C-alpha positions as a Python dict, from the first residue, in 0.01 Angstrom:
ca = {
    (1, 'M'): (0, 0, 0),
    (2, 'A'): (377, 24, -46),
    (3, 'D'): (383, -351, -115),
    (4, 'T'): (175, -298, -430),
    (5, 'F'): (425, -43, -564),
    (6, 'L'): (709, -287, -495),
    (7, 'T'): (521, -579, -648),
    (8, 'L'): (438, -390, -966),
    (9, 'N'): (787, -251, -1009),
    (10, 'R'): (933, -599, -969),
    (11, 'L'): (684, -756, -1209),
    (12, 'F'): (742, -484, -1469),
    (13, 'R'): (1108, -584, -1474),
    (14, 'E'): (1044, -958, -1476),
    (15, 'R'): (772, -1019, -1734),
    (16, 'I'): (485, -880, -1939),
    (17, 'L'): (166, -862, -1733),
    (18, 'V'): (-176, -952, -1871),
    (19, 'L'): (-481, -734, -1812),
    (20, 'D'): (-833, -873, -1848),
    (21, 'G'): (-1070, -808, -2139),
    (22, 'A'): (-1401, -630, -2185),
    (23, 'M'): (-1650, -653, -1899),
    (24, 'G'): (-1938, -525, -2113),
    (25, 'T'): (-1879, -774, -2394),
    (26, 'V'): (-1905, -1068, -2157),
    (27, 'I'): (-2206, -920, -1975),
    (28, 'Q'): (-2387, -917, -2310),
    (29, 'S'): (-2334, -1292, -2340),
    (30, 'F'): (-2551, -1345, -2030),
    (31, 'R'): (-2849, -1187, -2214),
    (32, 'L'): (-2973, -1009, -1904),
    (33, 'G'): (-3304, -825, -1908),
    (34, 'E'): (-3455, -530, -1728),
    (35, 'T'): (-3550, -738, -1424),
    (36, 'D'): (-3188, -855, -1385),
    (37, 'F'): (-3061, -499, -1377),
    (38, 'R'): (-3333, -386, -1137),
    (39, 'G'): (-3325, -678, -893),
    (40, 'L'): (-3550, -645, -591),
    (41, 'R'): (-3390, -327, -466),
    (42, 'F'): (-3464, -119, -776),
    (43, 'A'): (-3785, -290, -884),
    (44, 'D'): (-3980, 36, -864),
    (45, 'H'): (-3711, 268, -1003),
    (46, 'A'): (-3864, 530, -1233),
    (47, 'V'): (-3604, 499, -1511),
    (48, 'D'): (-3524, 196, -1729),
    (49, 'L'): (-3201, 38, -1604),
    (50, 'A'): (-3113, -220, -1869),
    (51, 'G'): (-2763, -138, -1998),
    (52, 'C'): (-2640, 11, -1672),
    (53, 'N'): (-2371, -254, -1633),
    (54, 'D'): (-2222, -91, -1324),
    (55, 'L'): (-2547, -154, -1133),
    (56, 'L'): (-2500, -530, -1167),
    (57, 'S'): (-2238, -520, -890),
    (58, 'L'): (-2535, -454, -659),
    (59, 'T'): (-2818, -646, -828),
    (60, 'R'): (-2642, -946, -988),
    (61, 'P'): (-2306, -970, -810),
    (62, 'E'): (-2276, -1342, -895),
    (63, 'V'): (-2259, -1252, -1266),
    (64, 'I'): (-1975, -1007, -1212),
    (65, 'D'): (-1794, -1256, -989),
    (66, 'E'): (-1819, -1521, -1260),
    (67, 'I'): (-1676, -1285, -1522),
    (68, 'H'): (-1381, -1200, -1296),
    (69, 'R'): (-1321, -1572, -1238),
    (70, 'K'): (-1322, -1647, -1611),
    (71, 'Y'): (-1063, -1378, -1682),
    (72, 'L'): (-844, -1492, -1395),
    (73, 'D'): (-865, -1854, -1513),
    (74, 'A'): (-767, -1731, -1862),
    (75, 'G'): (-440, -1594, -1725),
    (76, 'A'): (-509, -1232, -1629),
    (77, 'D'): (-265, -1084, -1378),
    (78, 'I'): (-478, -770, -1335),
    (79, 'I'): (-858, -753, -1341),
    (80, 'E'): (-1059, -432, -1362),
    (81, 'T'): (-1356, -346, -1145),
    (82, 'N'): (-1701, -324, -1303),
    (83, 'T'): (-1704, 55, -1265),
    (84, 'F'): (-1629, 201, -1609),
    (85, 'S'): (-1928, 439, -1590),
    (86, 'A'): (-1986, 429, -1216),
    (87, 'Q'): (-1952, 799, -1142),
    (88, 'A'): (-2234, 1044, -1071),
    (89, 'I'): (-2212, 1215, -1411),
    (90, 'S'): (-2285, 904, -1619),
    (91, 'L'): (-2514, 743, -1361),
    (92, 'A'): (-2735, 1054, -1365),
    (93, 'D'): (-2879, 930, -1696),
    (94, 'Y'): (-3028, 638, -1501),
    (95, 'G'): (-3128, 843, -1196),
    (96, 'L'): (-2858, 664, -995),
    (97, 'A'): (-2603, 939, -926),
    (98, 'S'): (-2641, 905, -549),
    (99, 'Y'): (-2540, 537, -564),
    (100, 'A'): (-2197, 597, -718),
    (101, 'Y'): (-1992, 547, -402),
    (102, 'E'): (-2181, 231, -305),
    (103, 'M'): (-2146, 80, -654),
    (104, 'N'): (-1773, 141, -661),
    (105, 'K'): (-1712, -3, -317),
    (106, 'A'): (-1923, -311, -393),
    (107, 'A'): (-1756, -364, -733),
    (108, 'A'): (-1411, -331, -577),
    (109, 'Q'): (-1495, -584, -306),
    (110, 'L'): (-1618, -834, -566),
    (111, 'A'): (-1301, -802, -773),
    (112, 'V'): (-1071, -813, -470),
    (113, 'R'): (-1232, -1134, -342),
    (114, 'A'): (-1193, -1296, -684),
    (115, 'A'): (-829, -1186, -716),
    (116, 'R'): (-739, -1302, -367),
    (117, 'R'): (-891, -1646, -436),
    (118, 'A'): (-682, -1676, -750),
    (119, 'T'): (-365, -1566, -573),
    (120, 'A'): (-426, -1817, -294),
    (121, 'A'): (-456, -2092, -555),
    (122, 'T'): (-131, -1986, -729),
    (123, 'P'): (80, -1803, -469),
    (124, 'G'): (367, -1750, -710),
    (125, 'K'): (145, -1545, -939),
    (126, 'P'): (-4, -1247, -755),
    (127, 'R'): (-332, -1114, -898),
    (128, 'L'): (-411, -745, -868),
    (129, 'V'): (-727, -537, -895),
    (130, 'A'): (-741, -212, -1092),
    (131, 'G'): (-1019, 32, -1007),
    (132, 'A'): (-1155, 139, -1348),
    (133, 'L'): (-1248, 506, -1398),
    (134, 'G'): (-1393, 572, -1742),
    (135, 'P'): (-1404, 906, -1925),
    (136, 'T'): (-1771, 991, -1840),
    (137, 'N'): (-2027, 1076, -2108),
    (138, 'R'): (-1933, 1446, -2110),
    (139, 'T'): (-1635, 1632, -2256),
    (140, 'S'): (-1484, 1937, -2090),
    (141, 'S'): (-1280, 2056, -2390),
    (142, 'L'): (-1558, 2057, -2651),
    (143, 'S'): (-1896, 2225, -2672),
    (144, 'P'): (-2210, 2020, -2746),
    (145, 'D'): (-2373, 2342, -2872),
    (146, 'V'): (-2260, 2443, -3222),
    (147, 'E'): (-2413, 2786, -3167),
    (148, 'N'): (-2205, 2848, -2854),
    (149, 'P'): (-1853, 2703, -2883),
    (150, 'A'): (-1752, 2842, -2542),
    (151, 'F'): (-2027, 2643, -2367),
    (152, 'R'): (-1936, 2329, -2173),
    (153, 'A'): (-2179, 2059, -2058),
    (154, 'I'): (-1952, 1981, -1763),
    (155, 'T'): (-1705, 2179, -1555),
    (156, 'F'): (-1367, 2076, -1420),
    (157, 'D'): (-1497, 2106, -1063),
    (158, 'E'): (-1793, 1879, -1139),
    (159, 'L'): (-1561, 1620, -1289),
    (160, 'V'): (-1327, 1638, -990),
    (161, 'A'): (-1615, 1589, -746),
    (162, 'A'): (-1751, 1289, -937),
    (163, 'Y'): (-1412, 1123, -980),
    (164, 'K'): (-1317, 1184, -619),
    (165, 'D'): (-1635, 1012, -498),
    (166, 'Q'): (-1571, 722, -734),
    (167, 'A'): (-1207, 683, -632),
    (168, 'R'): (-1304, 694, -265),
    (169, 'G'): (-1542, 402, -315),
    (170, 'L'): (-1280, 204, -505),
    (171, 'L'): (-1016, 262, -237),
    (172, 'D'): (-1259, 176, 43),
    (173, 'G'): (-1338, -145, -147),
    (174, 'G'): (-970, -240, -140),
    (175, 'V'): (-840, -202, -498),
    (176, 'D'): (-467, -238, -552),
    (177, 'L'): (-437, 40, -809),
    (178, 'L'): (-645, 298, -996),
    (179, 'L'): (-686, 303, -1374),
    (180, 'P'): (-837, 614, -1540),
    (181, 'E'): (-883, 488, -1896),
    (182, 'T'): (-1026, 543, -2245),
    (183, 'T'): (-929, 909, -2238),
    (184, 'F'): (-1076, 1090, -2538),
    (185, 'D'): (-1048, 1434, -2371),
    (186, 'T'): (-728, 1498, -2178),
    (187, 'L'): (-892, 1766, -1961),
    (188, 'N'): (-1130, 1499, -1828),
    (189, 'L'): (-828, 1285, -1744),
    (190, 'K'): (-654, 1578, -1577),
    (191, 'A'): (-965, 1622, -1361),
    (192, 'A'): (-960, 1252, -1269),
    (193, 'L'): (-592, 1269, -1177),
    (194, 'F'): (-647, 1594, -985),
    (195, 'A'): (-923, 1422, -788),
    (196, 'I'): (-708, 1117, -718),
    (197, 'Q'): (-410, 1323, -602),
    (198, 'T'): (-635, 1535, -380),
    (199, 'L'): (-790, 1223, -228),
    (200, 'F'): (-447, 1070, -167),
    (201, 'A'): (-338, 1385, 18),
    (202, 'E'): (-653, 1383, 232),
    (203, 'R'): (-625, 1015, 319),
    (204, 'G'): (-251, 1014, 372),
    (205, 'E'): (-218, 701, 157),
    (206, 'T'): (-156, 622, -207),
    (207, 'V'): (-195, 334, -448),
    (208, 'P'): (-32, 299, -791),
    (209, 'V'): (-204, 483, -1076),
    (210, 'I'): (-200, 390, -1446),
    (211, 'A'): (-347, 631, -1703),
    (212, 'S'): (-459, 506, -2044),
    (213, 'L'): (-511, 735, -2345),
    (214, 'T'): (-729, 676, -2651),
    (215, 'I'): (-640, 768, -3008),
    (216, 'T'): (-964, 783, -3203),
    (217, 'D'): (-848, 745, -3563),
    (218, 'A'): (-553, 739, -3801),
    (219, 'S'): (-485, 1109, -3739),
    (220, 'G'): (-303, 1010, -3422),
    (221, 'R'): (-503, 1254, -3209),
    (222, 'T'): (-748, 1228, -2923),
    (223, 'L'): (-1112, 1322, -2985),
    (224, 'S'): (-1040, 1662, -2830),
    (225, 'G'): (-762, 1724, -3083),
    (226, 'Q'): (-434, 1660, -2902),
    (227, 'T'): (-148, 1466, -3052),
    (228, 'L'): (-38, 1168, -2847),
    (229, 'E'): (280, 1339, -2726),
    (230, 'A'): (89, 1653, -2628),
    (231, 'A'): (-164, 1443, -2435),
    (232, 'W'): (114, 1255, -2257),
    (233, 'L'): (282, 1583, -2159),
    (234, 'S'): (-51, 1705, -2016),
    (235, 'I'): (-47, 1425, -1757),
    (236, 'S'): (327, 1377, -1715),
    (237, 'H'): (326, 1567, -1384),
    (238, 'V'): (147, 1280, -1208),
    (239, 'P'): (364, 1008, -1048),
    (240, 'L'): (213, 729, -1258),
    (241, 'V'): (349, 375, -1247),
    (242, 'A'): (258, 318, -1613),
    (243, 'T'): (74, 471, -1906),
    (244, 'G'): (-59, 338, -2233),
    (245, 'L'): (-331, 312, -2495),
    (246, 'N'): (-666, 138, -2510),
    (247, 'C'): (-995, 124, -2702),
    (248, 'A'): (-1103, 288, -3032),
    (249, 'L'): (-855, 99, -3249),
    (250, 'G'): (-769, -261, -3317),
    (251, 'A'): (-427, -397, -3231),
    (252, 'E'): (-280, -345, -3579),
    (253, 'Q'): (-407, 15, -3607),
    (254, 'M'): (-267, 93, -3262),
    (255, 'G'): (89, -9, -3353),
    (256, 'P'): (233, 322, -3482),
    (257, 'F'): (97, 515, -3185),
    (258, 'L'): (218, 257, -2935),
    (259, 'E'): (563, 281, -3089),
    (260, 'D'): (557, 659, -3048),
    (261, 'L'): (437, 646, -2688),
    (262, 'Q'): (701, 397, -2572),
    (263, 'R'): (968, 628, -2716),
    (264, 'T'): (816, 931, -2541),
    (265, 'A'): (691, 832, -2196),
    (266, 'P'): (962, 725, -1946),
    (267, 'L'): (732, 465, -1789),
    (268, 'P'): (616, 106, -1833),
    (269, 'I'): (366, 89, -2122),
    (270, 'S'): (24, -76, -2142),
    (271, 'C'): (-171, -171, -2453),
    (272, 'Y'): (-523, -315, -2461),
    (273, 'P'): (-692, -258, -2797),
    (274, 'N'): (-1035, -347, -2929),
    (275, 'A'): (-1091, -671, -3119),
    (276, 'G'): (-1039, -487, -3446),
    (277, 'L'): (-1251, -204, -3582),
    (278, 'P'): (-1632, -228, -3550),
    (279, 'N'): (-1813, -385, -3845),
    (280, 'E'): (-2137, -254, -3997),
    (281, 'F'): (-2337, -423, -3720),
    (282, 'G'): (-2126, -275, -3438),
    (283, 'G'): (-1951, -605, -3370),
    (284, 'Y'): (-1584, -701, -3383),
    (285, 'D'): (-1436, -952, -3624),
    (286, 'E'): (-1079, -1000, -3505),
    (287, 'T'): (-1005, -1342, -3359),
    (288, 'P'): (-816, -1415, -3037),
    (289, 'E'): (-531, -1563, -3241),
    (290, 'Q'): (-500, -1253, -3460),
    (291, 'M'): (-489, -1011, -3167),
    (292, 'A'): (-251, -1231, -2972),
    (293, 'A'): (-10, -1251, -3265),
    (294, 'T'): (-10, -873, -3309),
    (295, 'L'): (47, -802, -2940),
    (296, 'A'): (322, -1063, -2929),
    (297, 'G'): (488, -878, -3216),
    (298, 'Y'): (482, -557, -3013),
    (299, 'A'): (629, -748, -2720),
    (300, 'R'): (913, -877, -2936),
    (301, 'E'): (982, -516, -3038),
    (302, 'G'): (1020, -435, -2668),
    (303, 'W'): (726, -194, -2653),
    (304, 'V'): (497, -325, -2378),
    (305, 'N'): (477, -414, -2010),
    (306, 'I'): (100, -478, -1988),
    (307, 'V'): (-124, -624, -2259),
    (308, 'G'): (-493, -706, -2260),
    (309, 'G'): (-817, -639, -2442),
    (310, 'C'): (-1086, -375, -2466),
    (311, 'C'): (-1417, -373, -2659),
    (312, 'G'): (-1509, -705, -2817),
    (313, 'T'): (-1258, -914, -2623),
    (314, 'T'): (-1348, -1213, -2405),
    (315, 'P'): (-1164, -1463, -2183),
    (316, 'A'): (-1065, -1651, -2500),
    (317, 'F'): (-871, -1344, -2615),
    (318, 'I'): (-695, -1312, -2280),
    (319, 'E'): (-599, -1679, -2280),
    (320, 'A'): (-448, -1646, -2629),
    (321, 'I'): (-267, -1321, -2542),
    (322, 'A'): (-125, -1465, -2218),
    (323, 'A'): (15, -1764, -2405),
    (324, 'A'): (156, -1549, -2685),
    (325, 'V'): (355, -1311, -2462),
    (326, 'A'): (472, -1569, -2208),
    (327, 'G'): (848, -1554, -2182),
    (328, 'L'): (889, -1241, -2393),
    (329, 'P'): (1093, -960, -2235),
    (330, 'P'): (914, -654, -2098),
    (331, 'H'): (968, -300, -2226),
    (332, 'V'): (1252, -105, -2066),
    (333, 'P'): (1133, 255, -2016),
    (334, 'V'): (1324, 535, -2183),
    (335, 'E'): (1519, 776, -1966),
    (336, 'A'): (1343, 1098, -1866),
    (337, 'K'): (1511, 1415, -1994),
    (338, 'P'): (1523, 1732, -1780),
    (339, 'F'): (1371, 1961, -2045),
    (340, 'T'): (1083, 2201, -2000),
    (341, 'Q'): (799, 2036, -2189),
    (342, 'L'): (466, 2206, -2252),
    (343, 'S'): (168, 2142, -2476),
    (344, 'G'): (-142, 2278, -2637),
    (345, 'L'): (-286, 2052, -2901),
    (346, 'E'): (77, 1994, -2998),
    (347, 'P'): (394, 1958, -2788),
    (348, 'L'): (659, 2221, -2719),
    (349, 'T'): (994, 2112, -2578),
    (350, 'I'): (1248, 2376, -2474),
    (351, 'R'): (1598, 2232, -2510),
    (352, 'P'): (1937, 2396, -2451),
    (353, 'D'): (1982, 2420, -2828),
    (354, 'S'): (1629, 2547, -2908),
    (355, 'N'): (1583, 2872, -3095),
    (356, 'F'): (1423, 3169, -2921),
    (357, 'I'): (1078, 3101, -2775),
    (358, 'V'): (827, 3378, -2846),
    (359, 'I'): (544, 3463, -2609),
    (360, 'G'): (237, 3619, -2770),
    (361, 'E'): (151, 3894, -2522),
    (362, 'R'): (-137, 4059, -2706),
    (363, 'T'): (-402, 3828, -2557),
    (364, 'N'): (-349, 4032, -2243),
    (365, 'V'): (-583, 4316, -2144),
    (366, 'T'): (-293, 4501, -1983),
    (367, 'G'): (-70, 4464, -2289),
    (368, 'S'): (-309, 4529, -2577),
    (369, 'K'): (-564, 4810, -2592),
    (370, 'R'): (-739, 4638, -2880),
    (371, 'F'): (-773, 4310, -2692),
    (372, 'A'): (-894, 4494, -2381),
    (373, 'R'): (-1164, 4677, -2579),
    (374, 'L'): (-1284, 4354, -2739),
    (375, 'I'): (-1307, 4166, -2409),
    (376, 'A'): (-1485, 4460, -2242),
    (377, 'A'): (-1737, 4457, -2529),
    (378, 'D'): (-1789, 4077, -2497),
    (379, 'D'): (-1664, 4040, -2854),
    (380, 'Y'): (-1479, 3716, -2788),
    (381, 'E'): (-1486, 3606, -3152),
    (382, 'A'): (-1288, 3914, -3253),
    (383, 'A'): (-1061, 3867, -2949),
    (384, 'L'): (-989, 3518, -3078),
    (385, 'D'): (-858, 3680, -3396),
    (386, 'V'): (-590, 3841, -3180),
    (387, 'A'): (-479, 3495, -3069),
    (388, 'R'): (-479, 3368, -3427),
    (389, 'D'): (-268, 3666, -3533),
    (390, 'Q'): (-20, 3597, -3254),
    (391, 'V'): (24, 3235, -3364),
    (392, 'A'): (46, 3330, -3730),
    (393, 'G'): (312, 3583, -3633),
    (394, 'G'): (528, 3314, -3475),
    (395, 'A'): (421, 3297, -3110),
    (396, 'N'): (517, 2971, -2938),
    (397, 'I'): (316, 3041, -2621),
    (398, 'L'): (5, 3255, -2566),
    (399, 'D'): (-1, 3476, -2255),
    (400, 'V'): (-365, 3527, -2148),
    (401, 'N'): (-442, 3792, -1887),
    (402, 'M'): (-782, 3932, -1786),
    (403, 'D'): (-676, 4160, -1497),
    (404, 'E'): (-896, 4466, -1546),
    (405, 'G'): (-1104, 4625, -1272),
    (406, 'M'): (-1426, 4641, -1472),
    (407, 'L'): (-1414, 4274, -1579),
    (408, 'D'): (-1539, 3961, -1412),
    (409, 'S'): (-1187, 3828, -1463),
    (410, 'E'): (-1261, 3467, -1371),
    (411, 'Q'): (-1550, 3448, -1616),
    (412, 'A'): (-1360, 3631, -1888),
    (413, 'M'): (-1065, 3392, -1853),
    (414, 'T'): (-1296, 3089, -1865),
    (415, 'T'): (-1494, 3210, -2165),
    (416, 'F'): (-1189, 3305, -2368),
    (417, 'L'): (-995, 2986, -2298),
    (418, 'N'): (-1299, 2770, -2374),
    (419, 'L'): (-1339, 2952, -2703),
    (420, 'L'): (-965, 2927, -2773),
    (421, 'A'): (-987, 2548, -2736),
    (422, 'T'): (-1222, 2536, -3037),
    (423, 'E'): (-972, 2709, -3270),
    (424, 'P'): (-716, 2442, -3370),
    (425, 'E'): (-457, 2679, -3512),
    (426, 'A'): (-447, 2894, -3199),
    (427, 'A'): (-499, 2607, -2954),
    (428, 'R'): (-205, 2409, -3087),
    (429, 'I'): (43, 2609, -2874),
    (430, 'P'): (64, 2616, -2492),
    (431, 'V'): (-113, 2878, -2278),
    (432, 'M'): (43, 3094, -2010),
    (433, 'V'): (-229, 3173, -1753),
    (434, 'D'): (-135, 3519, -1631),
    (435, 'S'): (-295, 3700, -1338),
    (436, 'S'): (-223, 3871, -1009),
    (437, 'K'): (-537, 3703, -866),
    (438, 'W'): (-506, 3342, -763),
    (439, 'S'): (-875, 3272, -833),
    (440, 'V'): (-826, 3382, -1195),
    (441, 'I'): (-521, 3157, -1234),
    (442, 'E'): (-719, 2859, -1108),
    (443, 'A'): (-1010, 2942, -1338),
    (444, 'G'): (-769, 2935, -1630),
    (445, 'L'): (-599, 2610, -1528),
    (446, 'K'): (-939, 2440, -1516),
    (447, 'C'): (-991, 2515, -1886),
    (448, 'I'): (-668, 2404, -2054),
    (449, 'Q'): (-622, 2040, -2146),
    (450, 'G'): (-259, 2102, -2238),
    (451, 'R'): (41, 2165, -2017),
    (452, 'G'): (66, 2539, -1962),
    (453, 'I'): (251, 2792, -1747),
    (454, 'V'): (133, 2989, -1446),
    (455, 'N'): (245, 3351, -1431),
    (456, 'S'): (319, 3387, -1145),
    (457, 'I'): (369, 3319, -773),
    (458, 'S'): (620, 3454, -520),
    (459, 'L'): (722, 3449, -156),
    (460, 'K'): (558, 3788, -104),
    (461, 'E'): (292, 3642, 130),
    (462, 'G'): (529, 3403, 307),
    (463, 'E'): (628, 3039, 277),
    (464, 'A'): (293, 2881, 370),
    (465, 'D'): (109, 3067, 94),
    (466, 'F'): (389, 2998, -152),
    (467, 'L'): (392, 2624, -83),
    (468, 'R'): (13, 2596, -98),
    (469, 'K'): (-3, 2764, -437),
    (470, 'A'): (294, 2571, -574),
    (471, 'T'): (137, 2241, -465),
    (472, 'T'): (-185, 2334, -642),
    (473, 'V'): (-3, 2439, -960),
    (474, 'R'): (178, 2106, -957),
    (475, 'R'): (-151, 1920, -917),
    (476, 'Y'): (-291, 2099, -1224),
    (477, 'G'): (23, 2001, -1414),
    (478, 'A'): (157, 2343, -1510),
    (479, 'A'): (505, 2490, -1518),
    (480, 'M'): (546, 2808, -1318),
    (481, 'I'): (709, 3150, -1321),
    (482, 'V'): (843, 3246, -978),
    (483, 'M'): (908, 3614, -913),
    (484, 'A'): (1212, 3727, -711),
    (485, 'F'): (985, 3883, -450),
    (486, 'D'): (972, 3795, -81),
    (487, 'E'): (825, 3925, 243),
    (488, 'Q'): (1066, 4224, 232),
    (489, 'G'): (971, 4322, -123),
    (490, 'Q'): (1103, 4296, -477),
    (491, 'A'): (1465, 4195, -525),
    (492, 'D'): (1672, 4493, -648),
    (493, 'T'): (2030, 4373, -608),
    (494, 'I'): (2223, 4079, -743),
    (495, 'E'): (2251, 3927, -398),
    (496, 'R'): (1879, 3959, -325),
    (497, 'K'): (1780, 3815, -663),
    (498, 'V'): (2000, 3510, -614),
    (499, 'A'): (1904, 3461, -248),
    (500, 'I'): (1528, 3469, -310),
    (501, 'C'): (1546, 3240, -612),
    (502, 'T'): (1768, 2995, -422),
    (503, 'R'): (1528, 2991, -130),
    (504, 'A'): (1231, 2933, -361),
    (505, 'Y'): (1419, 2656, -544),
    (506, 'R'): (1488, 2468, -221),
    (507, 'L'): (1126, 2496, -109),
    (508, 'L'): (988, 2385, -445),
    (509, 'T'): (1220, 2093, -511),
    (510, 'E'): (1249, 1962, -155),
    (511, 'Q'): (901, 2021, -12),
    (512, 'V'): (671, 2019, -317),
    (513, 'C'): (877, 1785, -538),
    (514, 'F'): (836, 2043, -815),
    (515, 'P'): (1063, 1949, -1107),
    (516, 'A'): (1341, 2203, -1151),
    (517, 'E'): (1285, 2211, -1528),
    (518, 'D'): (930, 2339, -1465),
    (519, 'I'): (1055, 2636, -1262),
    (520, 'I'): (1103, 2964, -1449),
    (521, 'F'): (1258, 3234, -1234),
    (522, 'D'): (1200, 3603, -1301),
    (523, 'P'): (1478, 3787, -1114),
    (524, 'N'): (1327, 4127, -1203),
    (525, 'I'): (1477, 4340, -1475),
    (526, 'F'): (1376, 4696, -1397),
    (527, 'A'): (1343, 4976, -1648),
    (528, 'V'): (1695, 5025, -1782),
    (529, 'A'): (1651, 5337, -1995),
    (530, 'T'): (1506, 5585, -1749),
    (531, 'G'): (1792, 5833, -1782),
    (532, 'L'): (1868, 5808, -1409),
    (533, 'E'): (2229, 5722, -1335),
    (534, 'E'): (2142, 5493, -1044),
    (535, 'H'): (1942, 5275, -1283),
    (536, 'N'): (2222, 5221, -1532),
    (537, 'N'): (2328, 4888, -1384),
    (538, 'Y'): (1982, 4725, -1373),
    (539, 'G'): (2038, 4531, -1694),
    (540, 'N'): (2387, 4419, -1593),
    (541, 'D'): (2258, 4316, -1248),
    (542, 'F'): (1987, 4104, -1407),
    (543, 'I'): (2238, 3927, -1632),
    (544, 'A'): (2482, 3873, -1347),
    (545, 'A'): (2212, 3729, -1122),
    (546, 'T'): (2088, 3508, -1404),
    (547, 'R'): (2437, 3369, -1457),
    (548, 'V'): (2463, 3269, -1090),
    (549, 'I'): (2112, 3120, -1085),
    (550, 'K'): (2181, 2911, -1394),
    (551, 'Q'): (2513, 2789, -1251),
    (552, 'T'): (2383, 2700, -903),
    (553, 'L'): (2021, 2590, -958),
    (554, 'P'): (2027, 2303, -1211),
    (555, 'H'): (1770, 2279, -1493),
    (556, 'V'): (1571, 2596, -1413),
    (557, 'L'): (1488, 2858, -1675),
    (558, 'V'): (1517, 3231, -1622),
    (559, 'S'): (1287, 3494, -1769),
    (560, 'G'): (1291, 3866, -1771),
    (561, 'G'): (1195, 4161, -1985),
    (562, 'V'): (1080, 4519, -1999),
    (563, 'S'): (771, 4606, -2199),
    (564, 'N'): (738, 4931, -2392),
    (565, 'V'): (1070, 5074, -2283),
    (566, 'S'): (1179, 5390, -2465),
    (567, 'F'): (1527, 5365, -2610),
    (568, 'S'): (1710, 5649, -2775),
    (569, 'F'): (1945, 5601, -3065),
    (570, 'R'): (2143, 5868, -3256),
    (571, 'G'): (2035, 6171, -3069),
    (572, 'N'): (1665, 6250, -3063),
    (573, 'N'): (1525, 5947, -3255),
    (574, 'P'): (1330, 5742, -2997),
    (575, 'V'): (1259, 5376, -3073),
    (576, 'R'): (973, 5195, -2899),
    (577, 'E'): (1049, 4826, -2857),
    (578, 'T'): (895, 4540, -2659),
    (579, 'I'): (1143, 4294, -2521),
    (580, 'H'): (973, 3954, -2486),
    (581, 'A'): (1073, 3788, -2163),
    (582, 'V'): (1177, 3456, -2309),
    (583, 'F'): (1411, 3614, -2562),
    (584, 'L'): (1641, 3704, -2278),
    (585, 'Y'): (1593, 3405, -2052),
    (586, 'H'): (1631, 3159, -2334),
    (587, 'A'): (1944, 3320, -2469),
    (588, 'I'): (2104, 3288, -2128),
    (589, 'Q'): (1981, 2937, -2048),
    (590, 'A'): (2113, 2816, -2383),
    (591, 'G'): (2459, 2923, -2273),
    (592, 'M'): (2510, 3228, -2495),
    (593, 'D'): (2772, 3478, -2385),
    (594, 'M'): (2582, 3784, -2273),
}
């Protein structure tokens, strides 16, 4: 498998690779009927099967083999398996969910045989097979029920199970890489990537992964509402070999978004658009020469490493594209920057020169009596007003906590975050999933399509528990607050704060490969205005520990704060003030003299 990584990395530097075109478009040219899709094996199947293209890998494999051959002869370096909808969720519409693994393995074997034949004929031009994983026919960020916006037709766990089964079949069939594509809902893609990473860990082997996003119209957003940069940040935790755009738009319409992506993602970039926009009959009018000229223009700009075609394209398109980009230099990826980058529907990047970041803490049942009453009364619509108010008041991140003994906290977290996703103004900022219960944190992570923050984990239960949770947080793609708390208890001295954070840093960066910029340490700032003399140094100790942590643990952030502390000014005039954690940590990480 390592050879594929090496081959791709070498080819990305040497030339622009060509992906094949639309499988479905060419299948239509064969004018197959119901009996072709059924074959002998499914002759008595209770559901009509015409249109289930993925089934043809079992019932008409010679057709699929011929299509692969035509694309390879046209100049494709990479061909996709005939598995765009071959997962249990989509196949259930045909009563074929139980055949998903078999279809994927068979489709992979067909494509691999075709690619190996082509490579044998031209040894200097290796041909690779990408296992195609489409978006399914369900969306996990949007409700199909206008009367119940918190309802979802599919869950994250169901998506993970379906994608894992599909990926297993593709890997067992011998694909060279995996390609989750046509992403209209980033949470679906996160589930696919979660499944793939889980399967890799179980098998002890990996193949390269490319993820392709889909911008649905001129707004520059996915169907589920994310901007392109926000969507990229949502999946940036995965060690992809490339990312890009496909489907929905023609080559010309895709240009501005491709330009943005190649400036944002520090990876090789792919682009395989439709043959223009659909006409009134659902067809595509762009010619091979037109698409090839546009893609060649993008290549001359230095934007692409992989080009190909999506809906409406045929081997004639791929032949024209291959000729047009031959000899043009490949895109050189931008350099990754060690900034903390989060997203809701829109991106949030925390830089050393950023202004203060404000956490909205009123969507927290332990921090807002009003919010707690509304959640307890199942008045989620009114609770959503609290989130809207927080954003309108300047919050950059929403802290959501449902830790209350009388609540079903997992369900409350799920319901609220699903509802939050339907409110664009509130959903545009990142979410901090906050709980002392790990099951509640996971329930929250399964609902957010953006890149959020987990609050929090610690070494309290030992290294094995800490590493397991950190690995899972990484797989979901979240940043993470780490408390200065170990097996001996909460850190209460400068030395203990620094020692615990340093230990956690080493474990996270060396054993979990957790990026340092996604680690937010909380070295514990205890109540500093209690009136007890022994507590007078708590604030100074926090600042001193923070200074050492920032100097010795590169790129991490530090948070800390005291809520509802009573301060006295000018004698007997008490002032109640909430200190938001990131006010303090961000002031220090930006280098201000405290």
